[in-house]
Amino acid sequence: MELSPLTPLKQSGDVLFLMLGAVMVFAMHAGFAFLEVGTVRKKSQVNAFVKILTDWSVSTVVYFLIGFPLAYGISFLKPADELLKAAQGYDLVKFFFLLCFAACIPAIISGGIAERAKFWPQVIAGAVFAGLCYPLFESLVWGRNASFLQGLFKSIGGAEFHDYAGSVVVHSIGGWLALPAVLLLGARRGRYSHGRSHPIPVSNIPFLALGSWILAIGWFGFNVMSAGNLEKISGLVAVNSLLAMVGGVLAALVAGRNDPGFIHNGALAGLIAVCAGSDLMHPLGALATGAIAAVIFVYGFQYEQEKLRIDDVLGVWPLHGVIGTWGGIAAGIFGQTWLGGIGGVSFVSQVAGSLVAVLFACVSGFAVYGLLKKTIGIRLDDEDEFNGPDLAIHKIGAYPEDNIR
């Protein structure tokens, strides 16, 4: 069949559209870095920057060679001219875009295990997650194996599991993978002692705030460009993302009693929660989704740290894991037509899909980190932890002039 003269233009537009989305989500990794740098102590700031960039680089290679082919059945091991034949290289930018999602997994985990984890074991764990574990789950929801799991959800709930931009596939998986790592590592030295909690103050509120802002801006690429091409772009997704973020900020402002850490993470809580149903909800439903998410984070973080005594440095389990799960469920609530949503979504399927992700991530996390702990170890020794990972691992601090005598 003869192609329309406009076909190359449309293909070019789609390639550009998705490439711009990929760049925006790529920029979010700077947000992950600054959020962690601002939260950890000065002796751990260099390590945070290096971890995020290294995990990104390793994730790129393993997702290119293994993960993307596993999830979508598309291999790039062919001549370059053949790679361009398919819609002017659309599959290549699709890989770039979805790589940014896959690389979020080790970036999320990095914040939970900060300040006491060995460097190379975490790089290995990140490679396994980005190259194998995450793509496997991705294939079951979005990819080439989706018919099996989605068919199961449809049979029990009347509709497939809906996760438009990854509340569950990305954030819940990342947060629940982090929980086993944090538990197996144990708390930082001095965090809990003599039966009491001793909170460790953050090092830099402006860096923490900068990280939140970078993430929030990039999130519009994360959500809006999940459309995949220009024809499917949705203004509803953009506005729902905005209102969920604002709902998160305002709720965290009240629940967190003006605490800047809660406020800036509240914005992220709202954005995480709205990913799944951002294409379905009414904007007021998105506002409520984000507000509830922020309240979950504020009280969930306090409960995790003080009651459960889990030293999850950035609170990635409640922020990404629990709120990602809430996002999947929220799509099944606020996506309903009687609440102003578009419909076509099942509450039962959303709960089932969200819980399957929790189970998958926990089993994968305990398996990978348990094996690493028993073989090469995952925690710095006491002296290196006391000196800090910057000096112990990278041989330089964040402020080298301070080391001059």
Tab-separated table of C-alpha atoms in Angstrom:
chain	number	residue	atom	x	y	z
A	1	MET	CA	0.000	0.000	0.000
A	2	GLU	CA	1.314	3.434	-0.945
A	3	LEU	CA	2.130	5.691	1.965
A	4	SER	CA	0.622	9.160	2.285
A	5	PRO	CA	3.026	12.036	1.534
A	6	LEU	CA	2.385	13.175	5.115
A	7	THR	CA	3.473	9.874	6.640
A	8	PRO	CA	7.175	10.783	6.969
A	9	LEU	CA	6.188	14.068	8.613
A	10	LYS	CA	3.935	12.280	11.072
A	11	GLN	CA	6.641	9.754	11.856
A	12	SER	CA	9.185	12.506	12.388
A	13	GLY	CA	6.767	14.324	14.671
A	14	ASP	CA	6.226	11.200	16.765
A	15	VAL	CA	9.969	10.588	17.026
A	16	LEU	CA	10.544	14.181	18.120
A	17	PHE	CA	7.610	14.059	20.558
A	18	LEU	CA	8.861	10.944	22.320
A	19	MET	CA	12.477	12.081	22.242
A	20	LEU	CA	11.541	15.333	24.011
A	21	GLY	CA	9.630	13.293	26.583
A	22	ALA	CA	12.673	11.086	27.077
A	23	VAL	CA	14.892	14.113	27.659
A	24	MET	CA	12.449	15.491	30.239
A	25	VAL	CA	12.367	12.200	32.120
A	26	PHE	CA	16.141	11.866	31.810
A	27	ALA	CA	16.386	15.258	33.526
A	28	MET	CA	14.360	13.832	36.413
A	29	HIS	CA	17.403	11.783	37.364
A	30	ALA	CA	19.127	15.024	38.276
A	31	GLY	CA	16.144	15.564	40.537
A	32	PHE	CA	16.662	12.178	42.180
A	33	ALA	CA	20.309	13.106	42.714
A	34	PHE	CA	19.697	16.523	44.289
A	35	LEU	CA	16.848	15.198	46.433
A	36	GLU	CA	19.202	12.586	47.875
A	37	VAL	CA	22.160	14.974	48.161
A	38	GLY	CA	20.045	17.432	50.112
A	39	THR	CA	18.736	14.767	52.460
A	40	VAL	CA	21.918	12.861	53.331
A	41	ARG	CA	24.807	14.193	55.415
A	42	LYS	CA	27.694	16.088	53.815
A	43	LYS	CA	29.918	13.010	54.000
A	44	SER	CA	27.534	11.157	51.648
A	45	GLN	CA	26.810	13.766	48.973
A	46	VAL	CA	29.433	12.747	46.425
A	47	ASN	CA	28.316	9.145	46.720
A	48	ALA	CA	24.724	10.131	45.972
A	49	PHE	CA	25.696	11.936	42.764
A	50	VAL	CA	27.965	9.118	41.583
A	51	LYS	CA	25.422	6.387	42.365
A	52	ILE	CA	22.664	8.002	40.344
A	53	LEU	CA	24.871	8.619	37.297
A	54	THR	CA	26.463	5.163	37.449
A	55	ASP	CA	23.117	3.409	37.869
A	56	TRP	CA	21.783	5.392	34.899
A	57	SER	CA	24.710	4.313	32.727
A	58	VAL	CA	24.548	0.648	33.710
A	59	SER	CA	20.755	0.637	33.301
A	60	THR	CA	21.151	2.006	29.773
A	61	VAL	CA	23.378	-0.865	28.699
A	62	VAL	CA	21.412	-3.711	30.316
A	63	TYR	CA	18.021	-2.335	29.245
A	64	PHE	CA	19.271	-1.868	25.668
A	65	LEU	CA	20.676	-5.404	25.427
A	66	ILE	CA	18.267	-7.351	27.653
A	67	GLY	CA	15.444	-5.410	29.274
A	68	PHE	CA	13.739	-3.728	26.320
A	69	PRO	CA	13.876	-6.879	24.153
A	70	LEU	CA	12.499	-8.870	27.111
A	71	ALA	CA	9.623	-6.447	27.666
A	72	TYR	CA	8.656	-5.728	24.057
A	73	GLY	CA	10.339	-8.334	21.867
A	74	ILE	CA	12.326	-5.700	19.952
A	75	SER	CA	16.062	-6.228	19.550
A	76	PHE	CA	18.538	-3.633	18.309
A	77	LEU	CA	21.244	-6.137	17.381
A	78	LYS	CA	20.965	-5.413	13.665
A	79	PRO	CA	22.592	-2.980	11.187
A	80	ALA	CA	21.982	0.712	11.855
A	81	ASP	CA	20.200	1.260	8.533
A	82	GLU	CA	17.633	-1.363	9.538
A	83	LEU	CA	17.038	0.403	12.850
A	84	LEU	CA	15.951	3.502	10.918
A	85	LYS	CA	13.548	1.663	8.627
A	86	ALA	CA	10.871	1.282	11.279
A	87	ALA	CA	9.160	4.679	11.336
A	88	GLN	CA	12.432	6.624	11.197
A	89	GLY	CA	13.857	5.021	14.285
A	90	TYR	CA	10.751	5.311	16.469
A	91	ASP	CA	11.626	2.122	18.356
A	92	LEU	CA	14.971	3.668	19.297
A	93	VAL	CA	13.388	6.685	20.963
A	94	LYS	CA	10.763	4.435	22.515
A	95	PHE	CA	13.657	2.557	24.089
A	96	PHE	CA	15.170	5.860	25.286
A	97	PHE	CA	11.869	6.962	26.802
A	98	LEU	CA	11.164	3.669	28.549
A	99	LEU	CA	14.796	3.366	29.667
A	100	CYS	CA	14.174	6.503	31.724
A	101	PHE	CA	11.398	4.606	33.516
A	102	ALA	CA	13.550	1.517	34.065
A	103	ALA	CA	16.442	3.578	35.416
A	104	CYS	CA	14.096	5.076	38.009
A	105	ILE	CA	14.180	1.745	39.841
A	106	PRO	CA	17.806	1.921	41.088
A	107	ALA	CA	17.431	5.701	41.519
A	108	ILE	CA	14.487	5.168	43.869
A	109	ILE	CA	16.297	2.449	45.818
A	110	SER	CA	19.385	4.648	46.140
A	111	GLY	CA	17.562	7.062	48.426
A	112	GLY	CA	16.477	4.351	50.829
A	113	ILE	CA	19.864	2.678	51.280
A	114	ALA	CA	21.902	5.889	51.380
A	115	GLU	CA	24.956	6.402	53.585
A	116	ARG	CA	25.774	2.792	54.496
A	117	ALA	CA	25.554	0.648	51.354
A	118	LYS	CA	28.542	-0.699	49.452
A	119	PHE	CA	28.909	0.765	45.982
A	120	TRP	CA	29.442	-2.166	43.623
A	121	PRO	CA	26.865	-4.550	45.129
A	122	GLN	CA	24.239	-1.851	44.604
A	123	VAL	CA	25.385	-1.322	41.018
A	124	ILE	CA	24.967	-5.072	40.476
A	125	ALA	CA	21.508	-5.038	42.087
A	126	GLY	CA	20.469	-2.082	39.927
A	127	ALA	CA	21.608	-3.919	36.810
A	128	VAL	CA	19.547	-6.990	37.730
A	129	PHE	CA	16.471	-4.886	38.399
A	130	ALA	CA	16.747	-2.708	35.265
A	131	GLY	CA	17.761	-5.580	33.001
A	132	LEU	CA	15.588	-8.432	34.281
A	133	CYS	CA	13.125	-7.908	37.129
A	134	TYR	CA	11.530	-4.635	36.086
A	135	PRO	CA	11.284	-5.548	32.355
A	136	LEU	CA	9.630	-8.829	33.289
A	137	PHE	CA	6.874	-7.056	35.200
A	138	GLU	CA	6.720	-4.356	32.527
A	139	SER	CA	6.116	-7.041	29.902
A	140	LEU	CA	3.192	-8.411	31.931
A	141	VAL	CA	1.399	-5.046	32.145
A	142	TRP	CA	2.507	-2.980	29.132
A	143	GLY	CA	4.552	-5.323	26.955
A	144	ARG	CA	4.476	-8.447	24.881
A	145	ASN	CA	3.279	-10.755	27.685
A	146	ALA	CA	0.451	-8.510	28.857
A	147	SER	CA	-2.323	-10.673	27.437
A	148	PHE	CA	-1.854	-13.312	30.135
A	149	LEU	CA	-1.924	-11.144	33.266
A	150	GLN	CA	-4.326	-8.572	31.852
A	151	GLY	CA	-6.657	-11.342	30.766
A	152	LEU	CA	-6.637	-12.638	34.333
A	153	PHE	CA	-7.460	-9.204	35.738
A	154	LYS	CA	-10.257	-8.754	33.217
A	155	SER	CA	-11.766	-12.110	34.116
A	156	ILE	CA	-11.923	-11.292	37.826
A	157	GLY	CA	-12.632	-7.572	37.709
A	158	GLY	CA	-14.346	-6.944	34.397
A	159	ALA	CA	-11.572	-4.706	33.047
A	160	GLU	CA	-7.831	-4.816	32.554
A	161	PHE	CA	-5.445	-3.328	35.094
A	162	HIS	CA	-4.882	0.314	34.156
A	163	ASP	CA	-1.581	2.076	34.790
A	164	TYR	CA	-1.214	4.884	32.287
A	165	ALA	CA	2.203	6.219	33.347
A	166	GLY	CA	3.573	3.941	36.010
A	167	SER	CA	2.263	4.574	39.525
A	168	VAL	CA	2.529	0.821	39.978
A	169	VAL	CA	4.799	-0.448	37.205
A	170	VAL	CA	7.538	2.070	38.033
A	171	HIS	CA	7.050	3.687	41.435
A	172	SER	CA	5.404	0.918	43.426
A	173	ILE	CA	7.861	-1.633	42.066
A	174	GLY	CA	10.808	0.637	42.905
A	175	GLY	CA	9.587	1.443	46.409
A	176	TRP	CA	8.728	-2.118	47.345
A	177	LEU	CA	12.064	-3.340	45.934
A	178	ALA	CA	13.766	-0.811	48.218
A	179	LEU	CA	12.103	-2.152	51.373
A	180	PRO	CA	14.004	-5.487	51.449
A	181	ALA	CA	17.259	-3.625	50.791
A	182	VAL	CA	16.672	-1.247	53.695
A	183	LEU	CA	15.651	-4.072	56.040
A	184	LEU	CA	18.626	-6.275	55.144
A	185	LEU	CA	21.073	-3.381	55.456
A	186	GLY	CA	19.859	-2.248	58.857
A	187	ALA	CA	19.836	1.271	60.233
A	188	ARG	CA	22.686	3.762	60.021
A	189	ARG	CA	25.055	3.928	62.962
A	190	GLY	CA	23.449	5.871	65.771
A	191	ARG	CA	20.018	6.172	64.159
A	192	TYR	CA	18.426	4.030	66.851
A	193	SER	CA	20.257	3.311	70.089
A	194	HIS	CA	19.424	2.470	73.693
A	195	GLY	CA	15.809	1.996	72.755
A	196	ARG	CA	15.459	5.525	71.411
A	197	SER	CA	15.188	7.150	68.019
A	198	HIS	CA	17.853	9.712	67.113
A	199	PRO	CA	16.811	11.443	63.876
A	200	ILE	CA	19.707	12.460	61.634
A	201	PRO	CA	19.198	15.960	60.219
A	202	VAL	CA	19.283	16.637	56.485
A	203	SER	CA	22.288	18.522	55.125
A	204	ASN	CA	20.865	20.974	52.595
A	205	ILE	CA	17.250	22.113	52.281
A	206	PRO	CA	17.891	24.136	49.068
A	207	PHE	CA	19.328	21.039	47.332
A	208	LEU	CA	16.374	18.962	48.555
A	209	ALA	CA	13.976	21.601	47.194
A	210	LEU	CA	15.870	21.795	43.893
A	211	GLY	CA	15.582	18.036	43.509
A	212	SER	CA	11.835	18.210	44.067
A	213	TRP	CA	11.421	21.022	41.525
A	214	ILE	CA	13.450	19.218	38.855
A	215	LEU	CA	11.439	16.047	39.382
A	216	ALA	CA	8.123	17.904	39.287
A	217	ILE	CA	8.939	19.664	36.009
A	218	GLY	CA	10.220	16.492	34.376
A	219	TRP	CA	7.105	14.654	35.494
A	220	PHE	CA	5.073	16.329	32.776
A	221	GLY	CA	7.265	14.472	30.304
A	222	PHE	CA	6.796	11.316	32.358
A	223	ASN	CA	3.008	11.532	32.254
A	224	VAL	CA	2.039	13.520	29.157
A	225	MET	CA	4.525	11.846	26.804
A	226	SER	CA	3.349	8.409	27.931
A	227	ALA	CA	0.805	8.937	25.144
A	228	GLY	CA	3.553	7.653	22.849
A	229	ASN	CA	2.705	9.845	19.868
A	230	LEU	CA	1.231	13.239	18.998
A	231	GLU	CA	-2.191	11.865	18.033
A	232	LYS	CA	-2.839	10.591	21.564
A	233	ILE	CA	-1.544	13.579	23.539
A	234	SER	CA	-3.975	14.606	26.280
A	235	GLY	CA	-4.450	17.962	27.941
A	236	LEU	CA	-6.353	16.116	30.668
A	237	VAL	CA	-3.188	14.260	31.658
A	238	ALA	CA	-1.268	17.529	31.919
A	239	VAL	CA	-3.826	19.291	34.101
A	240	ASN	CA	-4.432	16.218	36.254
A	241	SER	CA	-0.693	15.996	36.890
A	242	LEU	CA	-0.623	19.660	37.867
A	243	LEU	CA	-3.559	19.446	40.258
A	244	ALA	CA	-2.324	16.234	41.870
A	245	MET	CA	1.019	17.897	42.540
A	246	VAL	CA	-0.677	20.970	44.020
A	247	GLY	CA	-2.971	18.787	46.120
A	248	GLY	CA	0.091	17.023	47.464
A	249	VAL	CA	1.808	20.287	48.359
A	250	LEU	CA	-1.198	21.771	50.156
A	251	ALA	CA	-2.019	18.606	52.085
A	252	ALA	CA	1.609	18.163	53.137
A	253	LEU	CA	1.729	21.807	54.210
A	254	VAL	CA	-1.056	21.123	56.709
A	255	ALA	CA	-0.285	17.521	57.706
A	256	GLY	CA	3.452	18.187	57.906
A	257	ARG	CA	3.046	21.440	59.847
A	258	ASN	CA	5.034	23.574	57.416
A	259	ASP	CA	8.002	21.180	57.356
A	260	PRO	CA	9.903	21.867	54.081
A	261	GLY	CA	10.895	18.238	53.642
A	262	PHE	CA	7.293	17.077	53.778
A	263	ILE	CA	6.098	19.920	51.539
A	264	HIS	CA	8.594	19.199	48.752
A	265	ASN	CA	8.033	15.459	49.007
A	266	GLY	CA	4.285	16.105	49.084
A	267	ALA	CA	4.526	17.438	45.543
A	268	LEU	CA	6.182	14.185	44.499
A	269	ALA	CA	3.613	12.113	46.393
A	270	GLY	CA	0.827	13.699	44.376
A	271	LEU	CA	2.634	13.151	41.096
A	272	ILE	CA	3.410	9.519	41.896
A	273	ALA	CA	-0.193	8.784	42.819
A	274	VAL	CA	-1.744	10.351	39.723
A	275	CYS	CA	0.420	8.530	37.162
A	276	ALA	CA	-1.860	5.496	36.909
A	277	GLY	CA	-5.138	7.321	36.352
A	278	SER	CA	-4.034	10.680	34.970
A	279	ASP	CA	-5.778	9.931	31.662
A	280	LEU	CA	-9.061	8.958	33.338
A	281	MET	CA	-9.725	11.219	36.326
A	282	HIS	CA	-11.526	14.519	36.517
A	283	PRO	CA	-9.079	17.232	37.632
A	284	LEU	CA	-10.811	17.476	41.016
A	285	GLY	CA	-10.344	13.727	41.426
A	286	ALA	CA	-6.658	14.204	40.668
A	287	LEU	CA	-6.500	16.969	43.291
A	288	ALA	CA	-8.015	14.613	45.876
A	289	THR	CA	-5.702	11.774	44.797
A	290	GLY	CA	-2.647	13.960	45.330
A	291	ALA	CA	-3.852	15.311	48.658
A	292	ILE	CA	-4.537	11.840	50.046
A	293	ALA	CA	-1.134	10.698	48.797
A	294	ALA	CA	0.642	13.475	50.690
A	295	VAL	CA	-1.180	12.633	53.908
A	296	ILE	CA	-0.195	8.988	53.439
A	297	PHE	CA	3.421	10.048	53.034
A	298	VAL	CA	3.578	12.373	56.030
A	299	TYR	CA	2.087	9.891	58.466
A	300	GLY	CA	3.570	6.871	56.711
A	301	PHE	CA	7.087	8.289	56.914
A	302	GLN	CA	6.680	9.082	60.611
A	303	TYR	CA	5.269	5.609	61.305
A	304	GLU	CA	8.033	3.925	59.325
A	305	GLN	CA	10.804	5.849	61.061
A	306	GLU	CA	9.526	6.026	64.632
A	307	LYS	CA	7.204	3.036	65.123
A	308	LEU	CA	8.633	0.431	62.773
A	309	ARG	CA	12.142	1.883	63.177
A	310	ILE	CA	13.067	1.379	59.549
A	311	ASP	CA	15.905	3.691	58.543
A	312	ASP	CA	14.715	4.455	55.030
A	313	VAL	CA	16.686	7.662	54.528
A	314	LEU	CA	14.490	9.396	51.928
A	315	GLY	CA	11.334	7.496	52.822
A	316	VAL	CA	11.214	5.793	49.449
A	317	TRP	CA	9.073	2.911	50.684
A	318	PRO	CA	6.134	5.117	51.768
A	319	LEU	CA	6.735	7.679	48.995
A	320	HIS	CA	7.128	5.393	46.005
A	321	GLY	CA	6.026	1.988	47.275
A	322	VAL	CA	2.928	2.695	49.348
A	323	ILE	CA	1.827	5.751	47.381
A	324	GLY	CA	2.474	3.984	44.090
A	325	THR	CA	0.096	1.291	45.333
A	326	TRP	CA	-2.395	3.982	46.331
A	327	GLY	CA	-2.100	5.457	42.837
A	328	GLY	CA	-3.071	2.166	41.245
A	329	ILE	CA	-6.095	1.865	43.546
A	330	ALA	CA	-7.007	5.548	43.155
A	331	ALA	CA	-7.348	5.051	39.390
A	332	GLY	CA	-10.055	2.510	40.164
A	333	ILE	CA	-11.870	5.029	42.382
A	334	PHE	CA	-11.556	8.446	40.750
A	335	GLY	CA	-11.572	6.996	37.244
A	336	GLN	CA	-15.206	5.963	37.694
A	337	THR	CA	-17.855	7.944	35.797
A	338	TRP	CA	-19.874	8.637	38.947
A	339	LEU	CA	-16.892	10.596	40.263
A	340	GLY	CA	-16.456	12.509	37.027
A	341	GLY	CA	-13.938	10.115	35.468
A	342	ILE	CA	-13.921	8.638	31.998
A	343	GLY	CA	-14.699	5.107	33.194
A	344	GLY	CA	-13.693	1.767	31.744
A	345	VAL	CA	-11.686	0.888	34.832
A	346	SER	CA	-12.387	-1.692	37.539
A	347	PHE	CA	-11.723	-1.123	41.235
A	348	VAL	CA	-11.238	-4.868	41.733
A	349	SER	CA	-8.707	-5.108	38.918
A	350	GLN	CA	-6.843	-2.066	40.211
A	351	VAL	CA	-6.530	-3.523	43.699
A	352	ALA	CA	-5.489	-6.911	42.315
A	353	GLY	CA	-2.858	-5.438	39.984
A	354	SER	CA	-1.462	-3.207	42.704
A	355	LEU	CA	-1.119	-6.121	45.131
A	356	VAL	CA	0.500	-8.372	42.521
A	357	ALA	CA	3.156	-5.686	42.048
A	358	VAL	CA	3.823	-5.580	45.805
A	359	LEU	CA	4.290	-9.344	45.916
A	360	PHE	CA	6.505	-9.403	42.829
A	361	ALA	CA	8.746	-6.603	44.100
A	362	CYS	CA	9.137	-7.973	47.624
A	363	VAL	CA	10.044	-11.456	46.411
A	364	SER	CA	12.496	-10.040	43.851
A	365	GLY	CA	14.040	-7.624	46.343
A	366	PHE	CA	14.616	-10.189	49.073
A	367	ALA	CA	16.009	-12.673	46.538
A	368	VAL	CA	18.523	-10.252	44.985
A	369	TYR	CA	19.656	-8.475	48.131
A	370	GLY	CA	19.601	-11.665	50.191
A	371	LEU	CA	21.945	-13.333	47.716
A	372	LEU	CA	24.260	-10.312	47.580
A	373	LYS	CA	24.356	-10.070	51.375
A	374	LYS	CA	25.349	-13.718	51.737
A	375	THR	CA	28.012	-13.569	49.021
A	376	ILE	CA	29.810	-10.228	48.654
A	377	GLY	CA	28.063	-8.210	51.352
A	378	ILE	CA	25.977	-5.070	50.930
A	379	ARG	CA	27.004	-2.838	53.845
A	380	LEU	CA	30.093	-0.746	54.472
A	381	ASP	CA	32.205	-1.745	57.464
A	382	ASP	CA	31.956	0.395	60.596
A	383	GLU	CA	35.037	2.488	59.887
A	384	ASP	CA	34.042	3.291	56.312
A	385	GLU	CA	30.519	4.147	57.380
A	386	PHE	CA	31.850	6.424	60.121
A	387	ASN	CA	34.146	8.210	57.649
A	388	GLY	CA	31.356	8.355	55.104
A	389	PRO	CA	30.987	6.808	51.651
A	390	ASP	CA	32.443	9.896	49.935
A	391	LEU	CA	35.892	9.307	51.392
A	392	ALA	CA	35.567	5.530	51.796
A	393	ILE	CA	34.476	4.855	48.211
A	394	HIS	CA	35.378	7.883	46.094
A	395	LYS	CA	38.372	9.241	48.044
A	396	ILE	CA	37.054	12.814	47.932
A	397	GLY	CA	34.460	14.828	49.786
A	398	ALA	CA	31.819	17.198	48.487
A	399	TYR	CA	33.913	20.153	49.648
A	400	PRO	CA	37.568	19.215	48.974
A	401	GLU	CA	38.880	22.513	50.351
A	402	ASP	CA	37.685	21.425	53.787
A	403	ASN	CA	40.246	18.603	53.673
A	404	ILE	CA	43.175	20.962	53.140
A	405	ARG	CA	45.180	21.485	56.316
